[in-house]
């Protein structure tokens, strides 16, 4: 039997092809409620696109734990070798609009959601272990330099390099972005990093600082500038096509999860500020511990429902995993959930892709747009007729056994000068890791846009490159001369 066409109220539709009109050539009647519903709903098909990470691709899969991490965390997805947890991952570019090309030179978002027994744990990271900034107060300014100029509506190399030249903490990430890893060949061929320092705590109440690394098992593959420029014209959606196609063909992409773990008190002695998002923890100081395998094996059935409305937030933490004093993380803990409330609505966690798979979801938040949408796993306190806590009516009760151990914080409440931190050593370390050909490609890529910026901006940037490594500065200067020749 064929499926019957209905309106949203379920009423069968007799004619979906012809408007109701007064005579064959006459005007359309306002009483054609089916026409009105179609047009009105069509006008509302878009939700606000993400200001950053607007263009993305997503898929579901499984995380399998290969090393028990119970000595560090009580989080259920990190306990018990062989433990499997469902995941959803969204990859993205950052600066472009939702229709922009996948082959842009841009960091890639790498957002992982673990649907754990104790709720959703989101690691909302990038394909880079660091970021351009160490303080969230600078984030809106930075993003404005990556977006279109307010007058010309064009991308703006002067704004981009002007900002970076005045914010030397960006140099490490700028070096990664302009390097041969700056344009991944696909989402499958890149690493992902939680980037921030998070905390883990175990059932003894001990805290550890942690960094998450997802290393691709497909191998790192990148595009040259020429390959990317061509691809942007031929197939601006190449990364979406690649991910969807691979999974549809049964060629499931996977990543190995590693953690770097630092005992809580080490942070006070460690010469590098472990909460500075512009820095990595060198592997020789904190070796990578192999923890598990993340494999993506299922495409979404509906892109809008499951990828566009996927609402990741670093504040989605679960018992055993917590925040750290990282200032950028602190800003994102607020900003992401707030963006989802604005973009999708206050009850975004009731949509199936966002809905926790935890055995129980009970809280005293109630009502709001789309309340009761019908998350298959979710209860809420109002269902039992009580909407406040504590109560004597059998409502949900707090669970003190999951309390996070106290975090020792000391110092004066103040605005601390971000220039007090060191900015150049790790950018130089990365440069010194590169082969001669990689260094030249880096310098040429920088020169292609830096040469379009004004003289003072170029001079400030050259001084930064030289501070990271003298040879880095000379090489970029020569590359700019070559562009101008
Ligand atoms: P190691 O020699 O132990 O590790 C070097 C790391 O650099 C590897 O993880 C490698 O990734 C990665 N790498 C190589 N080329 C690039 C590139 N163009 N862009 C980004 N990453 C790259 O060094 P250290 O731990 O002492 O760190 C030295 C420098 O390596 C850092 O300053 C940082 O720039 C970079 N790095 C460090 C990471 C860390 O967590 N310690 C993580 C990623 C980068 P792979 O193994 O996949 O080839």
Coordinates of C-alpha atoms and ligand atoms in Angstrom, one line a residue:
X1 CA 0.0 0.0 0.0
X2 CA 1.4 3.4 -0.9
X3 CA 2.0 5.9 1.9
X4 CA -0.7 8.5 2.2
X5 CA 0.2 12.2 2.0
X6 CA -1.1 14.2 4.9
X7 CA -0.9 17.7 6.4
X8 CA 1.0 18.2 9.7
X9 CA -2.3 17.6 11.5
X10 CA -2.5 14.2 9.9
X11 CA -5.4 15.0 7.6
X12 CA -5.1 13.3 4.2
X13 CA -4.3 15.7 1.3
X14 CA -6.5 15.3 -1.8
X15 CA -4.5 17.6 -4.1
X16 CA -0.9 18.6 -3.5
X17 CA -0.3 20.0 -7.0
X18 CA -2.9 22.7 -7.6
X19 CA -3.8 25.7 -5.3
X20 CA -7.4 26.4 -4.6
X21 CA -8.4 29.3 -6.9
X22 CA -11.5 31.1 -7.9
X23 CA -11.8 29.9 -11.5
X24 CA -9.0 28.4 -13.5
X25 CA -7.4 31.8 -14.1
X26 CA -8.6 33.4 -10.8
X27 CA -6.8 34.4 -7.6
X28 CA -5.9 32.0 -4.8
X29 CA -8.2 31.6 -1.8
X30 CA -6.7 32.3 1.7
X31 CA -8.7 29.3 2.9
X32 CA -6.2 27.0 1.1
X33 CA -4.7 26.1 4.5
X34 CA -2.6 23.4 2.9
X35 CA -0.9 26.0 0.6
X36 CA -0.4 28.4 3.6
X37 CA 1.1 25.6 5.7
X38 CA 3.5 24.6 3.0
X39 CA 4.7 28.2 2.4
X40 CA 4.9 29.1 6.0
X41 CA 6.8 26.0 7.0
X42 CA 9.2 26.4 4.1
X43 CA 10.0 30.0 5.4
X44 CA 11.0 28.4 8.7
X45 CA 13.2 25.6 7.3
X46 CA 16.5 27.2 8.5
X47 CA 17.6 27.6 12.0
X48 CA 20.4 30.1 12.6
X49 CA 23.6 28.6 11.3
X50 CA 26.5 28.2 13.7
X51 CA 28.6 31.5 13.8
X52 CA 31.6 29.2 13.7
X53 CA 31.8 25.6 12.4
X54 CA 28.8 26.2 10.2
X55 CA 29.7 23.6 7.5
X56 CA 30.0 20.1 8.8
X57 CA 29.5 16.4 8.5
X58 CA 28.5 13.8 11.0
X59 CA 28.3 10.1 11.7
X60 CA 27.6 7.6 14.5
X61 CA 29.7 4.8 15.7
X62 CA 31.2 2.9 18.7
X63 CA 34.0 3.6 21.1
X64 CA 35.7 0.5 22.4
X65 CA 37.9 0.8 25.5
X66 CA 41.2 -1.2 25.2
X67 CA 42.8 0.0 28.4
X68 CA 41.0 0.2 31.7
X69 CA 41.4 3.8 33.1
X70 CA 39.7 3.3 36.4
X71 CA 42.9 4.3 38.2
X72 CA 42.3 7.8 36.8
X73 CA 38.5 8.1 36.3
X74 CA 35.3 6.6 37.3
X75 CA 33.7 7.6 34.0
X76 CA 31.9 4.5 32.8
X77 CA 33.1 4.8 29.2
X78 CA 36.7 4.6 30.4
X79 CA 36.2 1.7 32.8
X80 CA 36.5 -2.0 31.9
X81 CA 38.5 -3.3 28.9
X82 CA 36.1 -4.1 26.0
X83 CA 33.5 -1.6 27.2
X84 CA 31.6 -0.2 24.2
X85 CA 29.9 3.2 24.1
X86 CA 27.8 4.7 21.3
X87 CA 29.3 7.9 19.8
X88 CA 28.3 10.6 17.4
X89 CA 31.0 12.7 15.8
X90 CA 30.7 16.0 13.9
X91 CA 33.5 17.3 11.8
X92 CA 33.5 20.8 10.3
X93 CA 35.5 23.7 8.9
X94 CA 35.4 26.8 11.1
X95 CA 35.3 30.2 9.3
X96 CA 33.1 29.6 6.3
X97 CA 29.3 29.8 5.9
X98 CA 27.2 26.6 5.8
X99 CA 27.6 26.5 2.0
X100 CA 31.4 27.1 1.9
X101 CA 34.0 24.7 0.4
X102 CA 35.3 21.8 2.5
X103 CA 38.8 22.3 1.1
X104 CA 39.5 25.7 2.8
X105 CA 42.7 26.2 4.8
X106 CA 41.1 26.3 8.2
X107 CA 41.2 24.3 11.4
X108 CA 38.7 21.4 11.4
X109 CA 36.2 20.9 14.2
X110 CA 36.4 17.4 15.7
X111 CA 33.4 17.1 18.1
X112 CA 32.9 13.7 19.8
X113 CA 29.9 12.7 21.8
X114 CA 30.0 9.7 24.0
X115 CA 26.5 8.5 25.0
X116 CA 27.6 7.2 28.3
X117 CA 25.5 5.4 31.0
X118 CA 25.8 8.6 33.1
X119 CA 24.9 11.0 30.4
X120 CA 26.5 12.7 27.3
X121 CA 30.1 13.4 27.4
X122 CA 31.2 15.8 24.6
X123 CA 34.8 16.5 23.6
X124 CA 34.4 19.5 21.3
X125 CA 37.8 19.7 19.9
X126 CA 39.7 20.5 16.7
X127 CA 42.2 18.8 14.4
X128 CA 44.9 20.9 16.2
X129 CA 46.2 20.3 19.7
X130 CA 46.3 24.1 20.4
X131 CA 44.3 27.2 19.6
X132 CA 45.0 30.8 18.6
X133 CA 44.0 32.2 22.0
X134 CA 44.4 31.5 25.6
X135 CA 41.5 33.8 26.9
X136 CA 37.9 33.6 25.7
X137 CA 37.4 37.4 26.0
X138 CA 39.3 37.6 22.7
X139 CA 37.3 35.0 20.8
X140 CA 34.7 37.3 19.2
X141 CA 37.4 39.7 17.9
X142 CA 39.4 36.8 16.6
X143 CA 36.5 35.3 14.7
X144 CA 35.6 38.6 13.2
X145 CA 39.0 38.7 11.6
X146 CA 38.3 35.3 10.0
X147 CA 34.9 36.4 8.6
X148 CA 34.0 38.9 6.0
X149 CA 35.0 42.6 6.1
X150 CA 32.0 44.6 7.3
X151 CA 32.3 47.0 4.4
X152 CA 33.4 44.9 1.4
X153 CA 31.9 41.6 2.6
X154 CA 35.1 40.0 1.4
X155 CA 37.6 37.8 3.3
X156 CA 40.2 40.2 4.7
X157 CA 43.9 39.2 4.9
X158 CA 44.8 42.6 6.5
X159 CA 42.4 42.0 9.4
X160 CA 43.6 38.4 9.8
X161 CA 47.3 39.2 9.9
X162 CA 46.8 42.5 11.8
X163 CA 45.1 40.5 14.6
X164 CA 47.8 37.8 14.6
X165 CA 50.6 40.3 14.6
X166 CA 49.2 41.9 17.7
X167 CA 48.4 38.6 19.4
X168 CA 51.6 36.6 19.4
X169 CA 50.0 33.8 21.4
X170 CA 48.5 32.7 18.1
X171 CA 51.8 31.9 16.5
X172 CA 51.9 28.2 17.4
X173 CA 48.4 27.6 15.9
X174 CA 49.2 29.9 12.9
X175 CA 52.2 27.7 12.2
X176 CA 50.1 24.5 12.3
X177 CA 47.4 26.2 10.1
X178 CA 49.9 27.3 7.5
X179 CA 51.8 24.0 7.5
X180 CA 51.2 21.0 5.2
X181 CA 48.6 19.8 7.7
X182 CA 46.5 23.0 7.2
X183 CA 44.2 21.4 4.6
X184 CA 43.3 17.8 5.5
X185 CA 42.5 15.6 2.5
X186 CA 39.3 14.5 4.2
X187 CA 37.9 14.3 7.7
X188 CA 39.0 10.7 7.8
X189 CA 42.7 11.6 7.3
X190 CA 43.3 13.9 10.2
X191 CA 43.8 13.7 13.9
X192 CA 41.5 15.1 16.5
X193 CA 42.4 16.7 19.8
X194 CA 40.3 17.7 22.8
X195 CA 42.9 20.6 22.8
X196 CA 41.9 21.9 26.3
X197 CA 43.1 20.4 29.5
X198 CA 40.3 18.6 31.3
X199 CA 40.3 16.8 34.6
X200 CA 39.6 13.2 35.5
X201 CA 38.8 11.9 38.9
X202 CA 38.7 8.4 40.3
X203 CA 36.7 6.7 43.0
X204 CA 39.4 7.6 45.6
X205 CA 38.7 11.3 45.0
X206 CA 42.1 11.8 43.3
X207 CA 42.2 14.3 40.4
X208 CA 44.4 14.2 37.3
X209 CA 44.7 16.6 34.4
X210 CA 44.1 15.1 31.0
X211 CA 44.5 15.9 27.3
X212 CA 42.6 13.8 24.7
X213 CA 44.2 12.8 21.3
X214 CA 42.3 10.9 18.6
X215 CA 44.9 9.7 16.1
X216 CA 43.6 8.7 12.6
X217 CA 44.1 5.1 11.7
X218 CA 43.7 6.0 8.0
X219 CA 47.0 7.9 8.0
X220 CA 47.5 11.7 7.8
X221 CA 46.7 13.0 4.3
X222 CA 46.7 16.6 3.2
X223 CA 46.0 18.7 0.2
X224 CA 48.4 21.1 -1.4
X225 CA 47.2 24.7 -2.1
X226 CA 46.8 23.9 -5.8
X227 CA 44.9 20.6 -5.2
X228 CA 42.6 22.4 -2.7
X229 CA 41.9 25.3 -5.1
X230 CA 40.9 22.9 -7.8
X231 CA 38.7 20.8 -5.5
X232 CA 36.9 23.9 -4.2
X233 CA 35.6 24.5 -7.7
X234 CA 35.0 20.9 -8.7
X235 CA 33.5 19.6 -5.5
X236 CA 33.0 22.0 -2.6
X237 CA 31.5 19.2 -0.6
X238 CA 34.3 16.7 -1.1
X239 CA 34.8 16.0 2.6
X240 CA 31.0 15.3 3.2
X241 CA 31.0 13.1 0.1
X242 CA 34.1 11.2 1.3
X243 CA 32.8 10.6 4.8
X244 CA 29.3 9.6 3.8
X245 CA 30.6 7.4 0.9
X246 CA 33.2 5.6 3.0
X247 CA 30.6 4.7 5.6
X248 CA 28.0 3.7 3.1
X249 CA 30.5 1.4 1.4
X250 CA 31.4 -0.2 4.7
X251 CA 34.9 1.3 4.8
X252 CA 34.5 2.5 8.4
X253 CA 37.0 5.2 9.5
X254 CA 38.5 4.9 13.0
X255 CA 40.8 6.7 15.4
X256 CA 42.9 5.5 18.3
X257 CA 42.2 7.5 21.5
X258 CA 45.2 8.4 23.6
X259 CA 45.3 10.4 26.8
X260 CA 48.1 12.3 28.4
X261 CA 47.6 12.3 32.1
X262 CA 49.1 14.6 34.7
X263 CA 48.8 14.2 38.5
X264 CA 46.9 17.2 40.0
X265 CA 49.8 18.6 41.9
X266 CA 52.3 18.4 39.0
X267 CA 50.5 21.4 37.5
X268 CA 52.0 23.7 40.2
X269 CA 55.6 22.7 39.3
X270 CA 55.4 22.1 35.6
X271 CA 57.3 24.9 33.8
X272 CA 54.6 25.1 31.0
X273 CA 51.3 26.5 32.2
X274 CA 49.2 23.3 31.6
X275 CA 46.0 25.4 31.3
X276 CA 47.3 27.5 28.4
X277 CA 45.4 26.4 25.3
X278 CA 48.2 27.7 23.0
X279 CA 50.6 25.0 24.4
X280 CA 50.9 21.3 24.1
X281 CA 52.3 19.0 26.8
X282 CA 55.5 17.6 25.1
X283 CA 55.1 13.8 24.7
X284 CA 58.4 13.2 26.4
X285 CA 57.0 14.8 29.6
X286 CA 53.6 13.2 29.5
X287 CA 53.6 10.1 27.1
X288 CA 50.5 9.2 25.2
X289 CA 48.5 6.3 26.9
X290 CA 46.6 4.3 24.3
X291 CA 43.0 4.0 25.6
X292 CA 40.6 2.8 22.9
X293 CA 39.3 2.8 19.4
X294 CA 36.6 5.1 18.0
X295 CA 35.0 3.7 14.8
X296 CA 32.3 5.4 12.7
X297 CA 29.9 3.0 11.1
X298 CA 26.5 4.6 10.6
X299 CA 25.4 7.6 8.5
X300 CA 22.7 9.8 9.8
X301 CA 19.3 9.2 8.1
X302 CA 18.5 12.9 8.0
X303 CA 21.2 15.6 7.7
X304 CA 19.2 18.4 9.2
X305 CA 17.8 16.5 12.1
X306 CA 20.9 14.7 13.1
X307 CA 23.9 16.8 12.0
X308 CA 22.6 20.4 11.8
X309 CA 20.7 20.0 15.1
X310 CA 23.5 18.1 16.8
X311 CA 24.2 20.4 19.7
X312 CA 27.6 19.7 21.2
X313 CA 28.9 21.5 24.3
X314 CA 32.1 21.1 26.3
X315 CA 29.9 21.6 29.3
X316 CA 28.4 18.1 28.6
X317 CA 30.5 16.4 31.3
X318 CA 29.9 13.3 33.3
X319 CA 31.0 12.0 36.7
X320 CA 34.7 11.2 36.4
X321 CA 35.5 13.9 33.8
X322 CA 35.5 17.6 34.7
X323 CA 36.7 21.0 33.7
X324 CA 40.1 22.7 34.4
X325 CA 41.0 26.3 35.0
X326 CA 41.9 26.7 31.2
X327 CA 40.4 30.2 30.6
X328 CA 39.3 29.3 27.0
X329 CA 37.6 26.2 28.3
X330 CA 35.8 28.3 31.0
X331 CA 34.5 30.6 28.3
X332 CA 33.4 27.7 26.1
X333 CA 31.6 26.0 29.0
X334 CA 29.2 28.9 28.9
X335 CA 29.2 29.8 25.2
X336 CA 28.4 26.4 23.5
X337 CA 25.4 25.5 25.5
X338 CA 24.2 29.1 25.2
X339 CA 24.6 28.9 21.4
X340 CA 22.5 25.7 21.3
X341 CA 19.8 27.3 23.4
X342 CA 19.7 30.2 20.9
X343 CA 20.2 28.1 17.7
X344 CA 18.0 25.1 18.4
X345 CA 16.0 26.0 21.5
X346 CA 16.0 25.6 25.3
X347 CA 14.9 22.0 25.0
X348 CA 17.6 21.0 22.4
X349 CA 18.5 18.0 24.5
X350 CA 15.1 16.4 23.8
X351 CA 15.9 15.9 20.1
X352 CA 17.0 12.3 19.4
X353 CA 20.6 13.2 18.4
X354 CA 21.1 15.1 21.6
X355 CA 19.1 13.0 23.9
X356 CA 21.2 11.2 26.5
X357 CA 21.2 7.4 26.4
X358 CA 21.5 7.3 30.2
X359 CA 19.2 4.9 32.0
X360 CA 17.4 7.9 33.6
X361 CA 17.1 11.6 32.8
X362 CA 15.1 13.4 35.5
X363 CA 15.3 17.1 36.3
X364 CA 13.1 19.9 37.5
X365 CA 13.5 22.1 34.4
X366 CA 10.3 22.2 32.6
X367 CA 8.2 23.8 29.8
X368 CA 9.7 26.0 27.1
X369 CA 9.4 25.7 23.3
X370 CA 9.0 22.1 22.1
X371 CA 8.9 20.7 25.6
X372 CA 7.9 17.0 25.5
X373 CA 9.2 16.6 22.0
X374 CA 9.6 13.0 22.9
X375 CA 13.2 12.0 23.4
X376 CA 12.8 8.2 23.6
X377 CA 15.1 7.9 26.6
X378 CA 14.0 10.9 28.6
X379 CA 11.8 11.2 31.6
X380 CA 11.4 14.4 33.5
X381 CA 10.2 15.4 36.9
X382 CA 7.1 17.1 35.7
X383 CA 5.8 13.8 34.4
X384 CA 5.5 12.7 38.0
X385 CA 3.5 15.9 38.7
X386 CA 6.2 17.6 40.8
X387 CA 8.3 20.4 39.4
X388 CA 10.5 21.5 42.4
X389 CA 13.1 19.9 44.5
X390 CA 13.6 18.8 47.2
X391 CA 10.1 17.5 47.8
X392 CA 8.3 14.8 49.7
X393 CA 6.5 13.5 46.6
X394 CA 9.0 11.0 45.3
X395 CA 10.7 13.4 42.8
X396 CA 14.3 12.8 41.6
X397 CA 16.9 13.1 44.3
X398 CA 20.5 14.4 44.1
X399 CA 23.3 11.8 44.0
X400 CA 26.1 12.8 46.3
X401 CA 28.2 9.7 45.5
X402 CA 29.1 11.5 42.2
X403 CA 30.4 14.7 43.8
X404 CA 33.6 16.0 42.2
X405 CA 36.5 16.3 44.6
X406 CA 37.3 19.9 45.6
X407 CA 39.7 21.7 43.2
X408 CA 42.3 23.8 45.0
X409 CA 42.4 27.3 43.4
X410 CA 44.4 30.1 44.9
X411 CA 45.2 33.7 43.8
X412 CA 43.7 37.2 43.6
X413 CA 40.7 37.9 41.5
X414 CA 42.2 40.2 38.8
X415 CA 42.8 40.6 35.0
X416 CA 46.2 39.0 34.4
X417 CA 48.3 40.2 31.5
X418 CA 48.2 37.5 28.8
X419 CA 51.7 38.7 27.7
X420 CA 53.1 37.2 30.9
X421 CA 53.0 33.8 29.2
X422 CA 55.7 32.6 26.8
X423 CA 54.6 32.5 23.1
X424 CA 57.4 31.3 20.8
X425 CA 59.1 28.1 22.0
X426 CA 56.5 25.6 20.8
X427 CA 56.0 27.3 17.5
X428 CA 59.7 27.0 17.0
X429 CA 59.7 23.3 18.1
X430 CA 57.1 22.6 15.4
X431 CA 59.1 24.4 12.8
X432 CA 62.3 22.5 13.8
X433 CA 60.4 19.2 13.3
X434 CA 59.7 20.0 9.7
X435 CA 61.7 18.9 6.7
X436 CA 63.2 21.5 4.4
X437 CA 60.4 21.0 1.9
X438 CA 57.7 21.4 4.6
X439 CA 59.4 24.6 5.9
X440 CA 59.4 26.0 2.3
X441 CA 55.7 25.1 1.8
X442 CA 54.9 26.7 5.1
X443 CA 56.7 29.9 4.2
X444 CA 55.1 30.1 0.7
X445 CA 51.7 29.6 2.2
X446 CA 52.2 32.3 4.7
X447 CA 53.7 34.7 2.1
X448 CA 50.7 34.2 -0.3
X449 CA 48.4 36.1 2.1
X450 CA 50.8 38.0 4.4
X451 CA 52.1 39.7 1.2
X452 CA 48.6 41.3 0.8
X453 CA 48.8 42.9 4.3
X454 CA 50.3 46.3 5.0
X455 CA 54.0 46.8 5.7
X456 CA 53.8 47.3 9.5
X457 CA 51.7 44.1 9.8
X458 CA 54.3 42.2 7.8
X459 CA 57.1 43.5 9.9
X460 CA 55.4 42.6 13.2
X461 CA 54.8 39.0 11.8
X462 CA 58.4 38.6 10.6
X463 CA 59.6 39.6 14.1
X464 CA 57.4 36.8 15.6
X465 CA 58.6 34.1 13.1
X466 CA 62.2 35.1 13.9
X467 CA 61.5 34.8 17.6
X468 CA 60.3 31.3 17.1
X469 CA 63.3 30.4 15.0
X470 CA 65.6 32.8 13.2
X471 CA 65.6 30.7 10.1
X472 CA 61.7 30.7 10.1
X473 CA 61.8 34.5 9.9
X474 CA 64.3 34.7 7.1
X475 CA 62.5 32.1 5.1
X476 CA 59.2 33.9 5.3
X477 CA 60.9 37.2 4.4
X478 CA 62.4 35.6 1.3
X479 CA 59.1 34.0 0.3
X480 CA 57.4 37.5 0.6
X481 CA 60.1 38.9 -1.6
X482 CA 59.5 36.2 -4.1
X483 CA 55.8 36.9 -4.3
X484 CA 56.5 40.6 -4.8
X485 CA 59.2 40.1 -7.4
Ligands
LIG1 P1 57.0 14.9 19.4 O1 58.2 14.8 18.4 O2 56.9 13.9 20.5 O3 55.7 14.9 18.5 C1 55.5 15.7 17.4 C2 54.1 15.8 17.1 O4 53.9 16.8 16.1 C3 53.4 14.5 16.7 O5 52.3 14.4 17.4 C4 53.0 14.8 15.2 O6 51.8 14.2 14.9 C5 52.9 16.3 15.2 N1 53.1 17.0 13.9 C6 54.0 16.8 13.0 N2 53.8 17.7 12.0 C7 52.8 18.5 12.4 C8 52.1 19.6 11.8 N3 52.5 20.2 10.7 N4 51.1 20.2 12.5 C9 50.7 19.7 13.7 N5 51.3 18.6 14.3 C10 52.3 18.1 13.6 O7 57.1 16.4 19.9 P2 56.6 17.2 21.2 O8 55.6 16.5 22.0 O9 57.8 17.6 21.9 O10 56.0 18.5 20.5 C11 56.8 19.2 19.6 C12 55.8 20.0 18.7 O11 54.9 19.1 18.0 C13 54.9 20.9 19.5 O12 55.4 22.2 19.7 C14 53.6 20.9 18.7 O13 53.7 22.0 17.7 C15 53.6 19.6 17.9 N6 52.6 18.7 18.4 C16 52.7 18.2 19.7 C17 51.7 17.5 20.2 C18 51.7 17.1 21.7 O14 50.6 16.8 22.2 N7 52.9 17.0 22.4 C19 50.5 17.1 19.4 C20 50.6 17.6 18.1 C21 51.6 18.4 17.6 P3 51.8 12.6 14.3 O15 52.3 11.8 15.4 O16 50.3 12.4 14.1 O17 52.6 12.6 13.1

